[in-house]
Amino acid sequence: MAAPLDTRRIGHRRSQCRQCFKTFSREDHLKRHELNHQSPQYVCAYLGCDLRFHRRDVLNRHHTAHVKEAHAQIPKKAQTKLSTAIEDQIHLDQNTLTDRHADPWTFDGSYDTCISDFASNELGIDIDLNIFPLFPPLDSASLDRTRPQDNEISSATLSECVNLFFQHDLPRLPCISNCKSSQSTRLQYSMAALGASHSDRLKATASEFHHKSIQMVHAAESELCQLQSQVLAVDFAIWSRKESRRQWAISEMSVVATSIRNQVRCERETDATSNWNSWLRAESFKRTVFAFYITASLAYAFLGVPMPITSQEIPLSLPCDVSLWEADSEVSWNRARERLSASNYTEVSFPETIYALLVRDNTRDYYHESAGTFNQYILLSAILEEICLAKSLASNYTSFQGWYARRMEAFRPRQDLNETLEICKSLWWASAECLWQNDACAHLQEENIMLLQYMFIALNDRKTVGDVCEYNHYRFAAQSATEIFTSCSKVGFLEVSKTCRATVSRPGRHCAVASARFLRRWAQRIDSLDPQSIHEHDRSILIQVRQACRRGLRQCVSSEAHNTIEKLEPVVTQMWCTMLGTDWVV
């Protein structure tokens, strides 16, 4: 007997996503997938939890984790009544947040009744209501559930944190013009979250500002302000040590990347040079895109986060000259344009510039030779992206073992990439001690130098050196780590430590930690060798490291004489710990 005909497959057409071109057998599956390309609208009401979700059922499952957290903190006798209170509040929060413009701090009387009933101590148990992590902190005297006073934050703390952002973060990612008299409330919250992280006194407010910023995702504001606030919020969250916040940033990065691709197409079709205001908006957008690209590239390299956008997808020219960007009026802007026109300056697209730099094309001027600090940061981030992408391809290795273990001695493009980095070093290098200023709020050129040195280390680091020919590459890494170390010793390890943690960004710290770990391993290897068997390349480096260690010991321990250093590794580790703390030692 013939098998029955499956009529479900006759004439079946698969639905395709317009964003990523994935196909689905059912239309409802496609609609559910398309939510991933949009901003999540369901926000967790748990204070300090910044996660957002596309679907309410996923939010409900997420809330059960908070319920279990609250159960674990109270006696078992009270868990039944607490469970009812928490579930009622979760349903209340969900109904409140269904409206995209709802205020998550606004509650109705049913919540107060629930709390007052539970606080009546009917069970005869002494329970501290402040242990509930699902709700904002309670006033033990009045149990007042009213909204926090925004005026207290905006008038003093918010303004102070925004000022800290302009001092410490905006120079590193200059995407917001100083001449803008006002920004949207959401953008101010995003700026305040970054600024608060630079002050020990204000760090506790950083999470609250970030939480307020992401809850205002649908606030009425321009596309540019919305994009800027998203980029700053991502930059704050991706370098956070809180895993839930970092996961939110990873999800948000794909949303930002999609928005950038759509807006780039529109920007290319419009002429933004007609007047100062339109040009300023276009330039701010361009700088915001590159600020996001820098954050994404560094997170891809240091945190293993998927790269949401590549250099080929940004067909924009590099940011303009600083004199144009810092113009405070249309008159000064026109004067700066005239000076640039006299120098025959022409714009070159970013993909074209980075390609010319990677293939070392010097037949024409791509304006990377005179790049400013921000443009150097962009180009170095693009080279870092190229290195990370190349290291992931099996065809770039001479053997399976080399690809599987990521051995740089088997990495084919290493020589070409080293030559590119040498060009960057010859164009932009400056000794670190000449750039360091104790009273500076940010050390931009320092971070560029550390990123450049980090790439030399990443390309040429090798745990064991047994082949003589490998010293030609290994010395790149050793010399790069030594230059950072000796420069800090000339400034003073203690002097650097006083300002380093407040002025160097998290990516800059990753670069410094990579140098510290490499130099520590190098010192361990030197200590294990017979003095007569030390390679000639290592001898010159050894002299520099010993001199730096003596400077550091004189600065840190002045009561003892340190004319001789028996073991190098403990002293090198001590000096790096003076600057970076001890959490990097592994």
XYZ file of C-alpha atoms in Angstrom:
586
model
C 0.000 0.000 0.000
C 1.408 3.391 -0.971
C 2.386 5.813 1.781
C -0.069 8.673 2.317
C 0.818 11.858 0.513
C 2.180 14.621 2.752
C 0.195 17.597 1.472
C 1.940 19.985 3.849
C 5.025 20.110 1.655
C 3.214 20.807 -1.602
C 3.602 24.405 -2.694
C 5.353 25.299 0.563
C 7.236 28.605 0.526
C 9.803 29.543 3.173
C 9.662 33.000 4.731
C 12.875 35.039 4.624
C 14.145 37.755 6.966
C 14.903 41.026 5.178
C 17.715 41.914 7.589
C 19.894 38.769 7.729
C 18.192 36.652 4.997
C 17.574 33.645 7.225
C 14.621 31.500 6.144
C 11.843 29.960 8.245
C 9.167 27.390 7.535
C 6.464 29.286 9.400
C 5.442 32.930 9.336
C 5.128 33.180 13.125
C 8.710 31.915 13.496
C 9.847 34.683 11.151
C 7.976 37.334 13.161
C 9.522 36.067 16.377
C 12.986 36.143 14.778
C 12.507 39.696 13.457
C 12.189 40.917 17.035
C 15.953 40.332 17.376
C 16.546 43.193 14.944
C 14.447 45.606 17.005
C 14.854 47.244 20.408
C 13.494 45.039 23.232
C 10.430 46.620 24.853
C 10.076 44.547 28.042
C 12.311 45.794 30.860
C 13.097 43.873 34.044
C 11.713 45.776 37.045
C 14.421 44.433 39.367
C 16.529 47.345 40.642
C 20.036 47.157 39.199
C 19.101 44.566 36.546
C 19.493 46.182 33.132
C 18.240 43.304 30.998
C 15.560 43.831 28.358
C 13.589 41.253 26.426
C 11.636 41.041 23.189
C 8.971 38.701 24.583
C 6.955 38.805 27.776
C 7.205 35.023 28.355
C 11.013 35.277 28.393
C 10.743 38.160 30.876
C 8.497 36.002 33.077
C 11.065 33.185 33.095
C 13.780 35.713 33.940
C 11.758 37.016 36.890
C 11.672 33.557 38.489
C 15.423 33.833 39.109
C 14.854 36.988 41.157
C 12.078 35.252 43.099
C 14.446 32.434 44.035
C 17.042 35.022 45.081
C 14.589 36.670 47.445
C 13.478 33.302 48.870
C 17.044 32.371 49.736
C 17.494 35.468 51.922
C 14.577 35.042 54.382
C 13.350 32.388 56.848
C 11.325 29.528 55.392
C 8.231 30.435 57.477
C 7.899 33.729 55.629
C 8.587 32.413 52.128
C 4.947 31.633 51.262
C 3.715 35.140 51.990
C 6.771 36.723 50.407
C 6.228 34.670 47.250
C 2.700 36.066 46.959
C 3.973 39.616 47.502
C 6.723 39.257 44.906
C 4.494 37.659 42.279
C 1.864 40.381 42.753
C 4.532 43.029 42.323
C 5.963 41.349 39.223
C 2.527 41.310 37.586
C 2.045 44.926 38.630
C 5.414 45.945 37.129
C 4.670 44.074 33.904
C 1.317 45.807 33.501
C 2.946 49.153 34.258
C 5.776 48.609 31.773
C 3.497 47.395 28.985
C 3.107 51.022 27.975
C 6.393 51.932 26.281
C 6.367 55.346 27.933
C 5.388 54.061 31.381
C 7.332 55.173 34.413
C 8.850 52.086 36.107
C 9.014 53.928 39.422
C 5.268 54.598 39.546
C 3.168 52.131 41.533
C -0.481 52.083 42.530
C -2.007 51.471 45.943
C -2.106 47.675 45.580
C 1.654 47.533 46.063
C 1.495 49.590 49.281
C -1.213 47.302 50.645
C 0.883 44.252 49.857
C 3.917 45.683 51.658
C 1.957 46.905 54.680
C 0.284 43.511 55.109
C 3.588 41.712 54.950
C 5.234 44.221 57.287
C 2.616 43.728 59.971
C 4.705 40.831 61.311
C 1.754 38.476 61.588
C 4.137 35.527 61.611
C 5.987 36.851 64.647
C 9.297 36.911 62.786
C 11.709 39.813 62.766
C 12.259 40.421 59.032
C 14.331 43.164 57.466
C 12.362 44.517 54.506
C 15.506 46.009 52.982
C 16.706 42.555 51.913
C 14.256 42.321 49.026
C 16.337 42.859 45.878
C 13.268 43.094 43.651
C 12.340 46.564 44.875
C 14.147 49.884 45.318
C 15.530 50.358 48.865
C 12.846 50.867 51.479
C 12.762 53.538 54.137
C 12.461 51.417 57.272
C 10.640 54.208 59.123
C 7.883 55.094 56.694
C 8.089 52.433 53.939
C 7.584 55.280 51.495
C 7.201 53.869 47.951
C 7.187 57.200 46.178
C 9.444 57.953 43.234
C 12.937 59.276 44.043
C 13.267 63.015 43.732
C 14.688 63.637 40.247
C 15.518 67.250 41.154
C 18.021 66.092 43.770
C 19.870 64.084 41.103
C 19.616 66.400 38.119
C 20.557 69.590 39.914
C 23.769 68.349 41.549
C 24.863 64.774 40.938
C 23.761 64.561 37.313
C 25.500 67.804 36.420
C 28.690 66.769 38.198
C 28.776 63.366 36.483
C 28.181 64.907 33.051
C 31.102 67.272 33.670
C 33.292 64.283 34.561
C 32.254 62.672 31.271
C 33.371 65.744 29.321
C 36.720 65.695 31.135
C 37.564 61.976 30.997
C 35.520 60.191 28.311
C 34.688 62.705 25.606
C 38.372 63.304 24.709
C 38.727 59.546 24.110
C 35.515 59.241 22.056
C 34.867 62.802 20.787
C 31.435 62.287 19.247
C 29.479 65.072 21.000
C 30.194 68.675 20.085
C 31.096 71.057 22.898
C 29.093 73.810 21.267
C 25.791 71.978 21.748
C 24.018 73.873 24.503
C 21.693 71.048 25.496
C 21.304 67.326 25.117
C 18.349 65.038 25.598
C 17.656 63.655 29.062
C 18.515 60.138 27.968
C 21.843 61.279 26.517
C 22.650 63.085 29.761
C 21.987 59.895 31.729
C 24.299 57.928 29.416
C 27.040 60.537 29.802
C 26.535 60.642 33.573
C 26.900 56.849 33.871
C 30.332 57.000 32.233
C 31.362 60.104 34.159
C 30.358 58.688 37.549
C 32.720 55.738 37.097
C 35.709 58.086 37.446
C 34.825 59.176 40.974
C 34.885 56.881 44.006
C 32.260 59.072 45.633
C 29.871 58.869 42.662
C 30.472 55.315 41.430
C 27.357 54.076 43.223
C 25.186 56.289 41.000
C 26.635 55.006 37.706
C 24.359 51.945 37.609
C 21.310 54.063 38.382
C 22.091 56.505 35.571
C 22.661 53.634 33.158
C 19.394 52.005 34.241
C 17.481 55.256 33.650
C 19.111 55.670 30.239
C 18.063 52.286 28.865
C 14.541 52.658 30.250
C 14.117 55.804 28.140
C 14.757 53.896 24.917
C 11.515 55.134 23.349
C 11.723 58.707 24.589
C 11.061 61.401 22.006
C 14.450 62.579 20.717
C 16.357 62.946 17.470
C 17.905 59.929 15.776
C 21.372 61.333 16.428
C 20.788 61.792 20.179
C 19.282 58.325 20.398
C 22.278 56.797 18.611
C 24.754 58.706 20.788
C 23.033 57.624 24.005
C 22.982 54.013 22.797
C 26.694 54.077 21.933
C 27.647 55.581 25.295
C 25.434 53.121 27.168
C 27.061 50.227 25.318
C 30.542 51.568 26.065
C 29.658 51.746 29.768
C 28.061 48.289 29.935
C 30.467 46.266 27.767
C 33.423 47.043 30.050
C 31.392 46.461 33.182
C 32.349 43.560 35.430
C 28.673 42.709 35.868
C 27.874 39.834 33.503
C 24.175 40.660 33.074
C 25.049 44.206 32.044
C 27.651 42.950 29.589
C 25.142 40.536 28.046
C 22.746 43.444 27.597
C 25.502 45.378 25.811
C 26.174 42.480 23.433
C 22.491 42.366 22.521
C 22.292 46.141 22.150
C 25.364 46.242 19.881
C 23.528 44.313 17.156
C 20.629 46.789 17.387
C 23.015 49.759 17.119
C 24.863 48.196 14.185
C 21.604 47.703 12.272
C 20.609 51.304 12.962
C 24.000 52.556 11.766
C 23.788 50.613 8.492
C 20.384 52.121 7.759
C 21.417 55.655 8.650
C 24.700 55.475 6.713
C 22.739 54.898 3.504
C 20.671 58.024 4.166
C 23.717 60.127 5.085
C 25.479 59.271 1.831
C 22.480 60.465 -0.188
C 22.304 63.926 1.436
C 24.599 66.934 1.124
C 25.599 68.023 4.633
C 28.075 70.781 3.700
C 25.562 73.511 2.898
C 25.691 75.201 6.308
C 27.359 74.823 9.678
C 24.409 73.239 11.507
C 23.831 70.518 8.920
C 27.570 69.861 8.697
C 27.830 69.637 12.490
C 25.035 67.092 12.623
C 26.640 64.980 9.867
C 30.080 65.177 11.506
C 28.608 64.249 14.909
C 26.937 61.239 13.336
C 30.187 60.192 11.663
C 32.133 60.468 14.907
C 29.440 58.546 16.780
C 29.688 55.728 14.238
C 33.459 55.566 14.664
C 33.143 55.714 18.457
C 30.896 52.656 18.282
C 33.306 50.937 15.882
C 36.218 51.507 18.297
C 34.227 50.067 21.213
C 33.141 47.065 19.133
C 36.656 46.362 17.828
C 38.273 46.552 21.274
C 35.542 44.388 22.832
C 36.024 41.878 20.000
C 39.752 41.683 20.717
C 39.773 41.787 24.541
C 36.444 40.204 25.502
C 35.723 37.866 22.591
C 32.464 39.679 21.810
C 31.146 39.075 18.253
C 31.999 41.913 15.889
C 28.661 43.576 15.003
C 30.038 45.834 12.249
C 33.246 45.747 10.191
C 35.387 48.431 8.588
C 34.039 47.538 5.125
C 30.527 48.470 6.293
C 31.478 52.062 7.155
C 31.856 53.881 3.799
C 32.483 57.211 5.502
C 35.528 59.436 5.458
C 37.587 59.783 8.612
C 36.570 62.524 11.075
C 37.533 66.068 10.158
C 40.421 68.165 11.392
C 40.279 69.229 15.038
C 40.145 72.921 14.093
C 36.894 72.313 12.200
C 35.350 70.173 14.932
C 36.173 72.616 17.727
C 34.859 75.663 15.870
C 32.453 77.486 18.198
C 30.690 79.554 15.528
C 29.939 79.500 11.833
C 32.532 82.234 11.249
C 35.375 80.225 12.788
C 34.104 77.140 10.959
C 34.294 78.921 7.584
C 37.817 80.130 8.360
C 38.943 76.593 9.190
C 37.390 75.316 5.954
C 39.271 77.936 3.949
C 42.583 76.888 5.504
C 41.910 73.241 4.686
C 40.884 74.115 1.131
C 44.165 75.960 0.647
C 46.058 72.788 1.601
C 44.224 70.794 -1.130
C 42.627 68.493 1.436
C 40.286 65.894 -0.080
C 38.254 63.319 1.802
C 39.126 59.632 1.489
C 36.808 56.844 2.600
C 37.707 54.900 5.713
C 37.831 51.460 3.969
C 40.165 52.904 1.334
C 42.454 54.399 3.974
C 42.694 51.235 6.054
C 43.306 49.126 2.931
C 46.162 51.418 1.849
C 47.649 51.186 5.341
C 47.420 47.390 5.476
C 48.995 46.879 2.034
C 51.505 49.693 2.733
C 50.515 51.740 -0.313
C 52.396 55.054 -0.304
C 51.712 56.091 -3.901
C 49.270 58.802 -2.749
C 48.283 60.657 0.373
C 45.500 58.918 2.295
C 45.851 61.410 5.191
C 46.751 58.734 7.710
C 50.276 60.141 7.896
C 49.014 63.326 9.579
C 46.131 61.687 11.451
C 45.056 63.241 14.732
C 44.703 61.354 17.985
C 41.119 60.209 17.366
C 41.858 59.121 13.786
C 44.904 57.197 15.027
C 42.637 55.424 17.504
C 40.234 54.514 14.686
C 42.961 53.187 12.379
C 44.654 51.201 15.156
C 41.279 49.664 16.042
C 40.831 48.685 12.386
C 44.272 47.025 12.335
C 43.338 45.212 15.552
C 40.139 43.966 13.888
C 42.183 42.734 10.916
C 44.589 40.864 13.212
C 41.784 39.173 15.138
C 39.912 38.185 11.978
C 43.079 36.853 10.347
C 43.983 34.816 13.454
C 40.627 33.021 13.277
C 41.116 31.713 9.704
C 42.725 28.294 9.309
C 44.108 29.197 5.871
C 46.402 31.773 7.511
C 48.446 29.107 9.311
C 51.146 26.816 8.018
C 49.918 23.773 9.992
C 46.863 22.415 11.769
C 48.672 22.509 15.124
C 49.537 26.159 14.558
C 45.920 27.081 13.762
C 44.440 24.979 16.576
C 46.791 26.444 19.215
C 46.965 29.944 17.637
C 50.767 29.782 17.421
C 52.116 32.989 16.001
C 55.205 31.319 14.553
C 52.818 29.504 12.151
C 50.802 32.648 11.344
C 51.394 33.587 7.687
C 50.360 37.310 7.738
C 52.527 38.093 10.745
C 55.386 39.642 8.774
C 53.068 41.914 6.764
C 51.167 43.022 9.850
C 54.427 43.733 11.690
C 55.508 45.970 8.826
C 52.188 47.824 8.973
C 52.630 48.371 12.702
C 56.175 49.585 12.109
C 54.785 52.212 9.708
C 52.275 53.329 12.336
C 55.041 53.518 14.909
C 57.244 55.619 12.647
C 54.332 57.996 11.944
C 52.724 58.363 15.367
C 55.250 57.210 17.965
C 56.232 59.391 20.880
C 57.970 58.228 24.024
C 55.397 57.634 26.729
C 57.140 59.675 29.425
C 56.979 62.747 27.177
C 53.203 62.455 26.916
C 52.321 61.737 30.528
C 50.864 64.618 32.521
C 50.004 64.154 36.166
C 47.183 66.685 36.039
C 45.598 65.352 32.832
C 42.049 63.944 32.943
C 42.698 61.567 30.032
C 45.821 60.251 28.330
C 44.760 59.808 24.717
C 48.108 59.489 22.982
C 49.298 57.216 25.792
C 46.430 54.825 25.074
C 47.206 54.851 21.354
C 50.826 53.960 22.106
C 49.765 51.171 24.486
C 47.350 49.771 21.892
C 50.093 49.812 19.255
C 52.490 48.035 21.627
C 49.781 45.525 22.561
C 49.424 44.501 18.898
C 53.180 43.952 18.623
C 52.960 41.674 21.674
C 49.868 39.812 20.406
C 51.507 39.121 17.043
C 54.935 38.074 18.296
C 54.418 36.583 21.742
C 55.644 33.030 22.137
C 55.594 31.113 25.393
C 58.922 29.347 24.660
C 61.692 30.490 22.343
C 63.870 27.686 21.073
C 64.388 28.614 17.437
C 67.034 31.266 16.802
C 65.139 32.743 13.844
C 62.155 33.378 16.090
C 64.119 35.993 18.019
C 63.626 38.444 15.152
C 59.884 38.366 15.869
C 60.077 37.732 19.592
C 62.134 40.872 20.105
C 59.217 42.967 18.778
C 57.094 41.811 21.716
C 59.927 42.084 24.251
C 60.952 45.550 23.112
C 57.327 46.787 23.090
C 56.659 45.673 26.667
C 60.022 47.073 27.796
C 59.365 50.510 26.256
C 56.143 50.884 28.239
C 57.846 49.665 31.416
C 60.900 51.947 31.155
C 58.780 54.976 30.223
C 56.662 54.518 33.360
C 59.839 54.188 35.444
C 61.093 57.557 34.153
C 57.825 59.215 35.111
C 57.778 57.283 38.379
C 55.764 54.132 39.079
C 54.140 55.802 42.087
C 53.261 58.912 40.084
C 51.681 56.811 37.341
C 49.706 54.780 39.874
C 48.129 57.941 41.337
C 46.414 58.902 38.098
C 46.465 55.757 35.961
C 43.332 54.127 37.367
C 41.262 57.291 37.030
C 42.459 58.439 33.605
C 43.227 55.274 31.601
C 40.238 53.503 30.064
C 39.399 49.832 30.501
C 40.790 48.942 27.036
C 43.965 50.827 27.932
C 44.238 48.768 31.097
C 43.891 45.563 29.044
C 46.873 46.702 26.950
C 48.907 47.502 30.066
C 48.065 44.121 31.621
C 49.197 42.340 28.440
C 52.545 44.150 28.653
C 52.856 43.299 32.352
C 52.177 39.598 31.846
C 54.556 39.318 28.905
C 57.411 41.114 30.676
C 56.874 38.964 33.769
C 57.185 35.773 31.692
C 60.224 37.207 29.926
C 61.865 37.970 33.308
C 61.121 34.443 34.523
C 62.848 33.031 31.447
C 65.862 35.309 31.906
C 66.165 34.264 35.569
C 66.247 30.600 34.552
C 69.066 31.066 32.014
C 72.803 31.043 32.573
C 74.139 34.606 32.073
C 76.448 33.368 29.318
C 73.595 31.816 27.330
C 71.407 34.938 27.146
C 70.705 35.935 23.540
C 72.182 39.191 22.259
C 68.701 40.656 21.657
C 67.807 39.971 25.275
C 70.992 41.564 26.626
C 70.085 45.083 25.479
C 66.540 44.661 26.802
C 67.902 43.290 30.086
C 69.942 46.442 30.637
C 66.860 48.648 30.152
C 64.676 46.538 32.452
C 67.276 46.492 35.241
C 67.686 50.254 35.046
C 63.900 50.689 35.249
C 63.709 48.337 38.229
C 66.408 50.273 40.083
C 64.525 53.521 39.497
C 61.378 51.922 40.833
C 63.058 50.481 43.903
C 64.579 53.849 44.747
C 61.156 55.448 44.460
C 59.263 52.766 46.421
C 61.844 51.707 49.051
C 64.271 54.502 49.734
C 65.731 53.021 52.921
C 67.591 50.200 51.185
C 70.290 50.153 48.542
C 69.503 48.147 45.432
C 72.674 48.237 43.406
C 72.283 44.575 42.438
C 69.159 42.624 41.550
C 69.526 38.889 42.063
C 66.187 37.827 40.567
C 64.494 40.019 38.012
C 60.960 38.579 37.983
C 59.909 39.518 41.578
C 61.010 43.130 41.078
C 59.303 43.437 37.689
C 56.099 42.034 39.196
C 56.318 44.436 42.132
C 56.670 47.454 39.852
C 53.705 46.455 37.684
C 51.622 45.778 40.803
C 52.426 49.292 42.001
C 50.719 50.665 38.905
C 47.996 48.110 38.170
C 47.225 46.457 41.485
C 47.524 42.693 41.974
C 44.474 41.295 40.163
C 46.391 40.833 36.875
C 48.910 38.344 38.339
C 48.113 34.806 37.188
